[in-house]
PDB file of C-alpha atoms and ligand atoms in Angstrom:
ATOM      1  CA  MET A1388      -7.588 -28.911 -44.437  1.00 46.00           C
ATOM      2  CA  GLY A1389      -9.828 -31.944 -44.710  1.00 51.00           C
ATOM      3  CA  LYS A1390     -12.898 -29.776 -44.284  1.00 55.00           C
ATOM      4  CA  ALA A1391     -11.600 -27.249 -46.795  1.00 53.00           C
ATOM      5  CA  CYS A1392     -11.087 -29.987 -49.363  1.00 47.00           C
ATOM      6  CA  ALA A1393     -14.513 -31.410 -48.708  1.00 46.00           C
ATOM      7  CA  ALA A1394     -15.965 -27.948 -49.072  1.00 50.00           C
ATOM      8  CA  ALA A1395     -14.117 -27.364 -52.324  1.00 50.00           C
ATOM      9  CA  LEU A1396     -15.270 -30.644 -53.766  1.00 41.00           C
ATOM     10  CA  GLY A1397     -18.770 -29.823 -52.631  1.00 45.00           C
ATOM     11  CA  ILE A1398     -18.712 -26.507 -54.459  1.00 48.00           C
ATOM     12  CA  TYR A1399     -18.088 -28.119 -57.790  1.00 45.00           C
ATOM     13  CA  ALA A1400     -19.666 -31.517 -57.329  1.00 40.00           C
ATOM     14  CA  LEU A1401     -23.059 -30.295 -56.222  1.00 41.00           C
ATOM     15  CA  ALA A1402     -24.606 -28.995 -59.379  1.00 43.00           C
ATOM     16  CA  ASP A1403     -28.264 -28.302 -59.986  1.00 44.00           C
ATOM     17  CA  LEU A1404     -30.071 -30.307 -57.322  1.00 46.00           C
ATOM     18  CA  SER A1405     -33.281 -28.319 -57.494  1.00 44.00           C
ATOM     19  CA  PHE A1406     -34.750 -31.109 -59.600  1.00 45.00           C
ATOM     20  CA  LEU A1407     -34.820 -33.301 -56.534  1.00 46.00           C
ATOM     21  CA  ARG A1408     -38.047 -31.624 -55.482  1.00 45.00           C
ATOM     22  CA  LEU A1409     -39.762 -31.644 -58.865  1.00 44.00           C
ATOM     23  CA  PRO A1410     -42.363 -34.150 -59.992  1.00 46.00           C
ATOM     24  CA  GLY A1411     -41.253 -36.302 -62.895  1.00 47.00           C
ATOM     25  CA  PRO A1412     -42.375 -39.070 -65.214  1.00 48.00           C
ATOM     26  CA  PRO A1413     -42.936 -42.589 -63.906  1.00 46.00           C
ATOM     27  CA  ARG A1414     -39.833 -44.510 -63.065  1.00 50.00           C
ATOM     28  CA  ALA A1415     -38.523 -46.960 -65.628  1.00 48.00           C
ATOM     29  CA  ARG A1416     -36.509 -49.684 -63.947  1.00 51.00           C
ATOM     30  CA  SER A1417     -36.886 -52.509 -66.403  1.00 60.00           C
ATOM     31  CA  TRP A1418     -33.345 -52.212 -67.834  1.00 73.00           C
ATOM     32  CA  PRO A1419     -30.213 -52.123 -65.718  1.00 79.00           C
ATOM     33  CA  LEU A1420     -29.107 -48.566 -64.963  1.00 81.00           C
ATOM     34  CA  GLY A1421     -25.979 -48.816 -67.122  1.00 82.00           C
ATOM     35  CA  ARG A1422     -27.949 -49.673 -70.246  1.00 84.00           C
ATOM     36  CA  ARG A1423     -30.529 -46.969 -69.587  1.00 84.00           C
ATOM     37  CA  ALA A1424     -27.801 -44.385 -69.107  1.00 83.00           C
ATOM     38  CA  GLU A1425     -26.032 -45.406 -72.294  1.00 85.00           C
ATOM     39  CA  ALA A1426     -29.359 -45.053 -74.108  1.00 82.00           C
ATOM     40  CA  SER A1427     -29.325 -41.413 -72.946  1.00 78.00           C
ATOM     41  CA  GLY A1428     -25.785 -40.980 -74.296  1.00 82.00           C
ATOM     42  CA  VAL A1429     -24.144 -41.047 -70.863  1.00 83.00           C
ATOM     43  CA  PRO A1430     -21.365 -43.472 -69.850  1.00 88.00           C
ATOM     44  CA  ALA A1431     -22.663 -46.245 -67.600  1.00 88.00           C
ATOM     45  CA  SER A1432     -19.884 -45.668 -65.055  1.00 89.00           C
ATOM     46  CA  TYR A1433     -20.998 -42.046 -64.575  1.00 86.00           C
ATOM     47  CA  ALA A1434     -24.618 -43.064 -64.087  1.00 84.00           C
ATOM     48  CA  GLU A1435     -23.658 -45.741 -61.579  1.00 85.00           C
ATOM     49  CA  GLN A1436     -21.655 -43.222 -59.554  1.00 86.00           C
ATOM     50  CA  PHE A1437     -24.533 -40.783 -59.668  1.00 82.00           C
ATOM     51  CA  ALA A1438     -27.065 -43.410 -58.619  1.00 81.00           C
ATOM     52  CA  GLY A1439     -25.373 -43.422 -55.229  1.00 82.00           C
ATOM     53  CA  VAL A1440     -26.555 -39.874 -54.515  1.00 81.00           C
ATOM     54  CA  LEU A1441     -30.002 -40.018 -56.108  1.00 78.00           C
ATOM     55  CA  PRO A1442     -32.914 -40.629 -53.723  1.00 77.00           C
ATOM     56  CA  ASP A1443     -34.547 -44.055 -54.060  1.00 76.00           C
ATOM     57  CA  ASP A1444     -37.730 -42.635 -55.563  1.00 75.00           C
ATOM     58  CA  PHE A1445     -35.886 -40.663 -58.229  1.00 76.00           C
ATOM     59  CA  SER A1446     -35.036 -42.442 -61.452  1.00 79.00           C
ATOM     60  CA  TRP A1447     -32.245 -41.929 -63.925  1.00 80.00           C
ATOM     61  CA  GLU A1448     -34.829 -40.873 -66.527  1.00 82.00           C
ATOM     62  CA  GLU A1449     -36.124 -38.143 -64.217  1.00 82.00           C
ATOM     63  CA  PHE A1450     -32.577 -36.940 -63.698  1.00 80.00           C
ATOM     64  CA  VAL A1451     -31.990 -36.766 -67.464  1.00 82.00           C
ATOM     65  CA  GLU A1452     -35.262 -34.871 -67.975  1.00 82.00           C
ATOM     66  CA  ALA A1453     -34.403 -32.443 -65.166  1.00 80.00           C
ATOM     67  CA  SER A1454     -30.959 -31.885 -66.656  1.00 80.00           C
ATOM     68  CA  LYS A1455     -32.544 -30.786 -69.932  1.00 82.00           C
ATOM     69  CA  ARG A1456     -34.595 -28.046 -68.310  1.00 83.00           C
ATOM     70  CA  PRO A1457     -33.162 -24.521 -68.635  1.00 84.00           C
ATOM     71  CA  LEU A1458     -31.598 -23.196 -65.476  1.00 86.00           C
ATOM     72  CA  ARG A1459     -33.423 -20.248 -63.964  1.00 87.00           C
ATOM     73  CA  PRO A1460     -31.606 -17.072 -62.995  1.00 90.00           C
ATOM     74  CA  CYS A1461     -31.933 -15.150 -59.802  1.00 93.00           C
ATOM     75  CA  VAL A1462     -30.624 -11.872 -58.508  1.00 94.00           C
ATOM     76  CA  ARG A1463     -28.690 -12.112 -55.270  1.00 97.00           C
ATOM     77  CA  VAL A1464     -28.215  -9.059 -53.095  1.00 97.00           C
ATOM     78  CA  ASN A1465     -24.511  -8.712 -52.319  1.00 98.00           C
ATOM     79  CA  LEU A1466     -24.364  -7.825 -48.659  1.00 97.00           C
ATOM     80  CA  LEU A1467     -20.803  -6.526 -49.054  1.00 98.00           C
ATOM     81  CA  LYS A1468     -22.244  -3.589 -50.996  1.00 97.00           C
ATOM     82  CA  GLY A1469     -26.001  -3.399 -50.543  1.00 95.00           C
ATOM     83  CA  THR A1470     -29.009  -4.556 -48.602  1.00 95.00           C
ATOM     84  CA  VAL A1471     -32.412  -5.898 -49.516  1.00 93.00           C
ATOM     85  CA  GLN A1472     -33.712  -2.464 -48.571  1.00 92.00           C
ATOM     86  CA  SER A1473     -31.275  -0.586 -50.806  1.00 92.00           C
ATOM     87  CA  VAL A1474     -31.929  -2.529 -54.005  1.00 92.00           C
ATOM     88  CA  GLU A1475     -35.046  -1.576 -55.934  1.00 88.00           C
ATOM     89  CA  ARG A1476     -37.378  -3.923 -57.814  1.00 86.00           C
ATOM     90  CA  LEU A1477     -36.324  -7.218 -56.279  1.00 89.00           C
ATOM     91  CA  GLY A1478     -39.870  -8.525 -56.411  1.00 83.00           C
ATOM     92  CA  SER A1479     -41.314 -10.835 -53.812  1.00 82.00           C
ATOM     93  CA  HIS A1480     -40.284 -14.270 -55.077  1.00 88.00           C
ATOM     94  CA  HIS A1481     -37.515 -15.258 -52.744  1.00 91.00           C
ATOM     95  CA  VAL A1482     -35.310 -18.234 -53.655  1.00 93.00           C
ATOM     96  CA  SER A1483     -36.125 -20.544 -50.797  1.00 92.00           C
ATOM     97  CA  TRP A1484     -32.649 -22.012 -50.359  1.00 93.00           C
ATOM     98  CA  PHE A1485     -30.635 -18.811 -50.218  1.00 95.00           C
ATOM     99  CA  PRO A1486     -30.958 -15.639 -48.160  1.00 93.00           C
ATOM    100  CA  ASP A1487     -31.362 -12.387 -50.092  1.00 94.00           C
ATOM    101  CA  ALA A1488     -31.804 -14.072 -53.494  1.00 95.00           C
ATOM    102  CA  TYR A1489     -34.873 -13.449 -55.677  1.00 93.00           C
ATOM    103  CA  TRP A1490     -36.155 -15.153 -58.803  1.00 90.00           C
ATOM    104  CA  ILE A1491     -35.943 -13.110 -61.982  1.00 87.00           C
ATOM    105  CA  GLN A1492     -38.902 -12.994 -64.342  1.00 66.00           C
ATOM    106  CA  GLN A1493     -41.167 -14.697 -61.870  1.00 48.00           C
ATOM    107  CA  VAL A1494     -44.821 -14.076 -62.482  1.00 43.00           C
ATOM    108  CA  GLU A1495     -47.262 -13.770 -59.634  1.00 41.00           C
ATOM    109  CA  ALA A1496     -50.285 -14.309 -61.894  1.00 36.00           C
ATOM    110  CA  THR A1497     -49.220 -17.778 -63.010  1.00 40.00           C
ATOM    111  CA  ALA A1498     -48.203 -18.637 -59.453  1.00 40.00           C
ATOM    112  CA  LEU A1499     -45.396 -20.896 -60.573  1.00 45.00           C
ATOM    113  CA  THR A1500     -43.529 -22.252 -57.645  1.00 48.00           C
ATOM    114  CA  GLU A1501     -40.099 -23.788 -57.475  1.00 48.00           C
ATOM    115  CA  ALA A1502     -41.740 -27.202 -57.305  1.00 45.00           C
ATOM    116  CA  GLN A1503     -44.077 -26.667 -60.262  1.00 41.00           C
ATOM    117  CA  GLU A1504     -41.698 -25.883 -63.065  1.00 41.00           C
ATOM    118  CA  LEU A1505     -43.095 -27.222 -66.328  1.00 34.00           C
ATOM    119  CA  PRO A1506     -41.331 -27.750 -69.662  1.00 34.00           C
ATOM    120  CA  SER A1507     -43.176 -24.761 -71.098  1.00 36.00           C
ATOM    121  CA  ALA A1508     -42.666 -22.602 -68.032  1.00 36.00           C
ATOM    122  CA  TRP A1509     -39.596 -20.817 -69.226  1.00 34.00           C
ATOM    123  CA  ALA A1510     -41.251 -19.434 -72.328  1.00 34.00           C
ATOM    124  CA  ARG A1511     -44.245 -18.243 -70.337  1.00 38.00           C
ATOM    125  CA  ILE A1512     -42.070 -16.558 -67.760  1.00 37.00           C
ATOM    126  CA  ALA A1513     -39.827 -14.916 -70.327  1.00 34.00           C
ATOM    127  CA  SER A1514     -42.721 -13.380 -72.199  1.00 37.00           C
ATOM    128  CA  ALA A1515     -44.688 -12.284 -69.180  1.00 39.00           C
ATOM    129  CA  LYS A1516     -44.552  -9.193 -67.066  1.00 29.00           C
ATOM    130  CA  VAL A1517     -42.335  -9.002 -64.053  1.00 30.00           C
ATOM    131  CA  THR A1518     -44.104  -8.686 -60.798  1.00 33.00           C
ATOM    132  CA  SER A1519     -43.833  -5.443 -58.923  1.00 30.00           C
ATOM    133  CA  ARG A1520     -42.086  -5.529 -55.611  1.00 31.00           C
ATOM    134  CA  SER A1521     -44.247  -6.043 -52.603  1.00 32.00           C
ATOM    135  CA  ALA A1522     -45.738  -3.013 -50.902  1.00 31.00           C
ATOM    136  CA  THR A1523     -43.971  -3.890 -47.681  1.00 33.00           C
ATOM    137  CA  ALA A1524     -40.586  -4.131 -49.306  1.00 37.00           C
ATOM    138  CA  SER A1525     -41.277  -0.958 -51.240  1.00 34.00           C
ATOM    139  CA  SER A1526     -42.067   1.134 -48.224  1.00 33.00           C
ATOM    140  CA  SER A1527     -39.147  -0.172 -46.205  1.00 34.00           C
ATOM    141  CA  ARG A1528     -36.432   0.389 -48.787  1.00 33.00           C
ATOM    142  CA  ALA A1529     -34.327   3.491 -48.533  1.00 29.00           C
ATOM    143  CA  ARG A1530     -32.796   5.092 -51.619  1.00 29.00           C
ATOM    144  CA  ILE A1531     -29.057   5.028 -51.810  1.00 27.00           C
ATOM    145  CA  PRO A1532     -26.770   6.851 -54.234  1.00 29.00           C
ATOM    146  CA  GLY A1533     -26.188   4.926 -57.444  1.00 31.00           C
ATOM    147  CA  ALA A1534     -29.171   2.650 -57.097  1.00 32.00           C
ATOM    148  CA  SER A1535     -31.758   2.392 -59.870  1.00 37.00           C
ATOM    149  CA  SER A1536     -34.199   5.280 -59.977  1.00 35.00           C
ATOM    150  CA  ALA A1537     -36.957   3.553 -61.950  1.00 36.00           C
ATOM    151  CA  SER A1538     -38.602   2.186 -58.854  1.00 37.00           C
ATOM    152  CA  SER A1539     -41.741   4.209 -58.504  1.00 37.00           C
ATOM    153  CA  THR A1540     -43.461   2.726 -61.534  1.00 39.00           C
ATOM    154  CA  LYS A1541     -44.510  -0.885 -61.879  1.00 46.00           C
ATOM    155  CA  PRO A1542     -42.134  -2.510 -64.379  1.00 43.00           C
ATOM    156  CA  THR A1543     -43.713  -3.978 -67.482  1.00 47.00           C
ATOM    157  CA  GLN A1544     -40.541  -5.493 -68.955  1.00 59.00           C
ATOM    158  CA  PRO A1545     -38.244  -8.078 -67.402  1.00 63.00           C
ATOM    159  CA  ILE A1546     -35.598  -6.166 -65.474  1.00 73.00           C
ATOM    160  CA  GLY A1547     -32.254  -6.101 -67.276  1.00 85.00           C
ATOM    161  CA  TRP A1548     -30.205  -6.497 -64.131  1.00 88.00           C
ATOM    162  CA  GLY A1549     -26.953  -6.609 -66.108  1.00 87.00           C
ATOM    163  CA  ARG A1550     -27.603  -3.018 -67.189  1.00 86.00           C
ATOM    164  CA  ASP A1551     -28.860  -1.796 -63.834  1.00 90.00           C
ATOM    165  CA  ALA A1552     -27.007   0.605 -61.559  1.00 92.00           C
ATOM    166  CA  ALA A1553     -27.390  -1.873 -58.730  1.00 94.00           C
ATOM    167  CA  PHE A1554     -25.406  -4.352 -60.825  1.00 95.00           C
ATOM    168  CA  PHE A1555     -22.631  -1.937 -61.791  1.00 95.00           C
ATOM    169  CA  SER A1556     -22.265  -0.737 -58.226  1.00 95.00           C
ATOM    170  CA  GLY A1557     -21.915  -4.344 -57.056  1.00 97.00           C
ATOM    171  CA  GLN A1558     -25.047  -4.398 -54.968  1.00 97.00           C
ATOM    172  CA  VAL A1559     -26.414  -7.389 -56.860  1.00 97.00           C
ATOM    173  CA  TYR A1560     -25.027 -10.462 -58.592  1.00 97.00           C
ATOM    174  CA  VAL A1561     -27.053 -12.315 -61.212  1.00 95.00           C
ATOM    175  CA  GLN A1562     -26.651 -16.095 -61.320  1.00 95.00           C
ATOM    176  CA  GLU A1563     -28.533 -19.336 -61.768  1.00 93.00           C
ATOM    177  CA  ALA A1564     -30.379 -20.059 -58.560  1.00 93.00           C
ATOM    178  CA  SER A1565     -29.161 -23.653 -58.594  1.00 91.00           C
ATOM    179  CA  SER A1566     -25.555 -22.445 -58.500  1.00 94.00           C
ATOM    180  CA  LEU A1567     -26.246 -21.223 -54.971  1.00 96.00           C
ATOM    181  CA  LEU A1568     -27.189 -24.694 -53.733  1.00 93.00           C
ATOM    182  CA  PRO A1569     -23.596 -25.776 -53.022  1.00 94.00           C
ATOM    183  CA  VAL A1570     -22.961 -22.514 -51.199  1.00 96.00           C
ATOM    184  CA  ALA A1571     -26.145 -22.977 -49.181  1.00 95.00           C
ATOM    185  CA  ALA A1572     -25.119 -26.548 -48.327  1.00 94.00           C
ATOM    186  CA  LEU A1573     -21.723 -25.364 -47.183  1.00 95.00           C
ATOM    187  CA  MET A1574     -23.145 -22.527 -45.100  1.00 96.00           C
ATOM    188  CA  ASP A1575     -25.547 -24.973 -43.549  1.00 94.00           C
ATOM    189  CA  ALA A1576     -22.792 -27.490 -42.800  1.00 95.00           C
ATOM    190  CA  PHE A1577     -20.588 -24.935 -41.019  1.00 96.00           C
ATOM    191  CA  GLY A1578     -23.281 -22.741 -39.475  1.00 96.00           C
ATOM    192  CA  ALA A1579     -20.868 -19.829 -39.265  1.00 97.00           C
ATOM    193  CA  PRO A1580     -17.386 -19.226 -40.703  1.00 97.00           C
ATOM    194  CA  LYS A1581     -14.663 -20.841 -38.590  1.00 97.00           C
ATOM    195  CA  LYS A1582     -11.601 -18.886 -37.495  1.00 97.00           C
ATOM    196  CA  ASP A1583      -9.017 -18.610 -40.331  1.00 96.00           C
ATOM    197  CA  MET A1584     -10.972 -21.119 -42.435  1.00 96.00           C
ATOM    198  CA  ARG A1585      -9.980 -21.390 -46.127  1.00 96.00           C
ATOM    199  CA  LEU A1586     -12.571 -22.479 -48.683  1.00 97.00           C
ATOM    200  CA  LEU A1587     -11.281 -23.651 -52.037  1.00 96.00           C
ATOM    201  CA  ASP A1588     -13.376 -22.857 -55.096  1.00 96.00           C
ATOM    202  CA  MET A1589     -11.615 -25.043 -57.624  1.00 94.00           C
ATOM    203  CA  ALA A1590     -13.384 -23.661 -60.695  1.00 96.00           C
ATOM    204  CA  ALA A1591     -14.147 -20.106 -59.713  1.00 97.00           C
ATOM    205  CA  ALA A1592     -14.908 -18.002 -62.824  1.00 97.00           C
ATOM    206  CA  PRO A1593     -17.050 -16.035 -63.285  1.00 97.00           C
ATOM    207  CA  GLY A1594     -17.373 -15.887 -59.512  1.00 98.00           C
ATOM    208  CA  GLY A1595     -20.970 -16.648 -58.596  1.00 98.00           C
ATOM    209  CA  LYS A1596     -20.097 -18.974 -55.742  1.00 98.00           C
ATOM    210  CA  THR A1597     -16.884 -17.193 -54.777  1.00 98.00           C
ATOM    211  CA  THR A1598     -18.630 -13.838 -54.371  1.00 98.00           C
ATOM    212  CA  ALA A1599     -21.492 -15.442 -52.430  1.00 98.00           C
ATOM    213  CA  LEU A1600     -18.971 -17.095 -50.126  1.00 98.00           C
ATOM    214  CA  CYS A1601     -17.058 -13.826 -49.683  1.00 98.00           C
ATOM    215  CA  ALA A1602     -20.224 -12.101 -48.523  1.00 98.00           C
ATOM    216  CA  TRP A1603     -20.822 -14.903 -46.041  1.00 98.00           C
ATOM    217  CA  LEU A1604     -17.247 -14.652 -44.736  1.00 97.00           C
ATOM    218  CA  ALA A1605     -17.419 -10.884 -44.187  1.00 96.00           C
ATOM    219  CA  ASN A1606     -16.414  -9.869 -40.665  1.00 94.00           C
ATOM    220  CA  SER A1607     -14.528 -13.129 -40.160  1.00 97.00           C
ATOM    221  CA  SER A1608     -10.890 -14.159 -40.525  1.00 97.00           C
ATOM    222  CA  ALA A1609     -11.870 -16.771 -43.111  1.00 98.00           C
ATOM    223  CA  ALA A1610     -11.185 -16.427 -46.837  1.00 97.00           C
ATOM    224  CA  VAL A1611     -11.848 -18.072 -50.196  1.00 97.00           C
ATOM    225  CA  VAL A1612      -9.069 -19.456 -52.382  1.00 96.00           C
ATOM    226  CA  ALA A1613     -10.225 -18.828 -55.948  1.00 95.00           C
ATOM    227  CA  ASN A1614      -8.716 -21.151 -58.556  1.00 94.00           C
ATOM    228  CA  GLU A1615      -9.367 -20.622 -62.251  1.00 94.00           C
ATOM    229  CA  PRO A1616      -7.071 -22.028 -64.930  1.00 92.00           C
ATOM    230  CA  ASN A1617      -8.574 -20.184 -67.893  1.00 94.00           C
ATOM    231  CA  VAL A1618      -6.859 -16.813 -68.181  1.00 93.00           C
ATOM    232  CA  ALA A1619      -9.642 -15.161 -70.162  1.00 95.00           C
ATOM    233  CA  ARG A1620     -12.168 -16.235 -67.566  1.00 96.00           C
ATOM    234  CA  CYS A1621      -9.848 -15.020 -64.802  1.00 95.00           C
ATOM    235  CA  LYS A1622     -10.362 -11.515 -66.153  1.00 95.00           C
ATOM    236  CA  VAL A1623     -14.125 -11.792 -65.720  1.00 96.00           C
ATOM    237  CA  LEU A1624     -13.621 -13.329 -62.298  1.00 97.00           C
ATOM    238  CA  VAL A1625     -11.442 -10.431 -61.158  1.00 96.00           C
ATOM    239  CA  GLU A1626     -13.906  -7.895 -62.584  1.00 97.00           C
ATOM    240  CA  ASN A1627     -16.711  -9.477 -60.604  1.00 97.00           C
ATOM    241  CA  LEU A1628     -14.621  -9.689 -57.440  1.00 98.00           C
ATOM    242  CA  LEU A1629     -13.711  -6.001 -57.718  1.00 97.00           C
ATOM    243  CA  ARG A1630     -17.258  -4.913 -58.550  1.00 97.00           C
ATOM    244  CA  THR A1631     -18.713  -6.783 -55.593  1.00 98.00           C
ATOM    245  CA  GLY A1632     -16.048  -5.700 -53.108  1.00 98.00           C
ATOM    246  CA  SER A1633     -14.998  -9.320 -52.612  1.00 98.00           C
ATOM    247  CA  MET A1634     -11.239  -8.906 -53.126  1.00 97.00           C
ATOM    248  CA  PRO A1635     -10.311  -8.604 -49.433  1.00 96.00           C
ATOM    249  CA  LYS A1636     -11.824 -12.023 -48.785  1.00 97.00           C
ATOM    250  CA  VAL A1637     -10.005 -13.799 -51.642  1.00 97.00           C
ATOM    251  CA  ARG A1638      -6.652 -15.582 -51.596  1.00 94.00           C
ATOM    252  CA  TRP A1639      -4.922 -16.797 -54.739  1.00 85.00           C
ATOM    253  CA  PRO A1640      -3.420 -20.234 -55.374  1.00 77.00           C
ATOM    254  CA  ASN A1641       0.197 -20.569 -56.543  1.00 61.00           C
ATOM    255  CA  SER A1642       1.040 -16.983 -55.537  1.00 53.00           C
ATOM    256  CA  ALA A1643      -0.822 -15.952 -58.668  1.00 55.00           C
ATOM    257  CA  LYS A1644      -2.443 -12.821 -57.334  1.00 56.00           C
ATOM    258  CA  PRO A1645      -3.676 -10.829 -60.330  1.00 55.00           C
ATOM    259  CA  SER A1646      -2.830  -7.161 -60.662  1.00 53.00           C
ATOM    260  CA  THR A1647      -5.783  -4.979 -59.778  1.00 53.00           C
ATOM    261  CA  GLY A1648      -4.102  -1.606 -60.317  1.00 47.00           C
TER     262      GLY A1648
HETATM  263  C1  SAM B3168     -19.280 -23.609 -64.708  1.00 72.43           C
HETATM  264  S1  SAM B3168     -17.863 -22.632 -64.527  1.00 72.43           S
HETATM  265  C2  SAM B3168     -17.772 -22.405 -62.791  1.00 72.43           C
HETATM  266  C3  SAM B3168     -18.806 -21.440 -62.292  1.00 72.43           C
HETATM  267  C4  SAM B3168     -18.418 -20.782 -60.990  1.00 72.43           C
HETATM  268  N1  SAM B3168     -18.066 -21.775 -59.949  1.00 72.43           N
HETATM  269  C5  SAM B3168     -19.531 -19.868 -60.494  1.00 72.43           C
HETATM  270  O1  SAM B3168     -20.236 -20.234 -59.535  1.00 72.43           O
HETATM  271  O2  SAM B3168     -19.680 -18.785 -61.061  1.00 72.43           O
HETATM  272  C6  SAM B3168     -16.599 -23.830 -64.744  1.00 72.43           C
HETATM  273  C7  SAM B3168     -15.191 -23.244 -64.672  1.00 72.43           C
HETATM  274  O3  SAM B3168     -14.294 -24.331 -64.498  1.00 72.43           O
HETATM  275  C8  SAM B3168     -13.096 -24.023 -65.148  1.00 72.43           C
HETATM  276  N2  SAM B3168     -12.383 -25.277 -65.364  1.00 72.43           N
HETATM  277  C9  SAM B3168     -12.434 -26.098 -66.435  1.00 72.43           C
HETATM  278  N3  SAM B3168     -11.600 -27.156 -66.248  1.00 72.43           N
HETATM  279  C10 SAM B3168     -11.034 -27.001 -65.025  1.00 72.43           C
HETATM  280  C11 SAM B3168     -10.101 -27.760 -64.278  1.00 72.43           C
HETATM  281  N4  SAM B3168      -9.591 -28.887 -64.752  1.00 72.43           N
HETATM  282  N5  SAM B3168      -9.755 -27.299 -63.053  1.00 72.43           N
HETATM  283  C12 SAM B3168     -10.291 -26.172 -62.566  1.00 72.43           C
HETATM  284  N6  SAM B3168     -11.168 -25.411 -63.239  1.00 72.43           N
HETATM  285  C13 SAM B3168     -11.535 -25.820 -64.456  1.00 72.43           C
HETATM  286  C14 SAM B3168     -13.539 -23.321 -66.406  1.00 72.43           C
HETATM  287  O4  SAM B3168     -12.507 -22.510 -66.946  1.00 72.43           O
HETATM  288  C15 SAM B3168     -14.738 -22.507 -65.924  1.00 72.43           C
HETATM  289  O5  SAM B3168     -14.350 -21.189 -65.612  1.00 72.43           O
END
């Protein structure tokens, strides 16, 4: 139970840590941290707690700047329903910290890397063409029923994954790449699912982490307990769990199993 609690806390406490690898402005350490945080509109007590997990060479100001940057989406192949081979147009920009996840709207020509994200990068990416999938991936992918058929031509528009057959059939899940960091950390900590393990996702809707965990727990006796207090968001959560085939791996807190009929 102790591990499950730690895992649950980890899921929600680890937010966007991708900034840890990004270059930032020079450190400003002239004022005490509390005063500097309050100047950014953040309570000093929060900043002091956070300082405990920031690396020594990473300042509060860098953290604030990183927090202002837009989060970048990725498309994750849901191994409960699809494979990297079965999903068309994934591109070749793999998210380094998560298996089977690919950056959306990444542009080969500008060669932006995860460590080179600039304040203006988002606008450039959004307006640019999407890279075509790599020749290797293209030749190795088999067509499967229901998957997108627009694969033979090089896409010139960003792929609308939310309107793609691969999305509706549950083969892919679109989420911010940083939201996979806690899941990656947990997978790394455990190595493989333990027998009858229960992972608590305390704030589960819309299901990005829960569905990723369910895919990881496939073929094991482990399960995810999905907690979500907001009823409207529960509906979206259940839709995503059904779409991705995650239901068999989910347990509900407080005997509150939603009707799926
Ligand atoms: C950012 S979303 C979680 C995203 C989700 N973990 C994912 O990966 O897709 C935050 C969720 O926390 C829920 N929430 C808000 N207050 C909460 C509380 N006190 N306890 C549990 N969940 C809460 C919200 O309803 C919302 O659905």
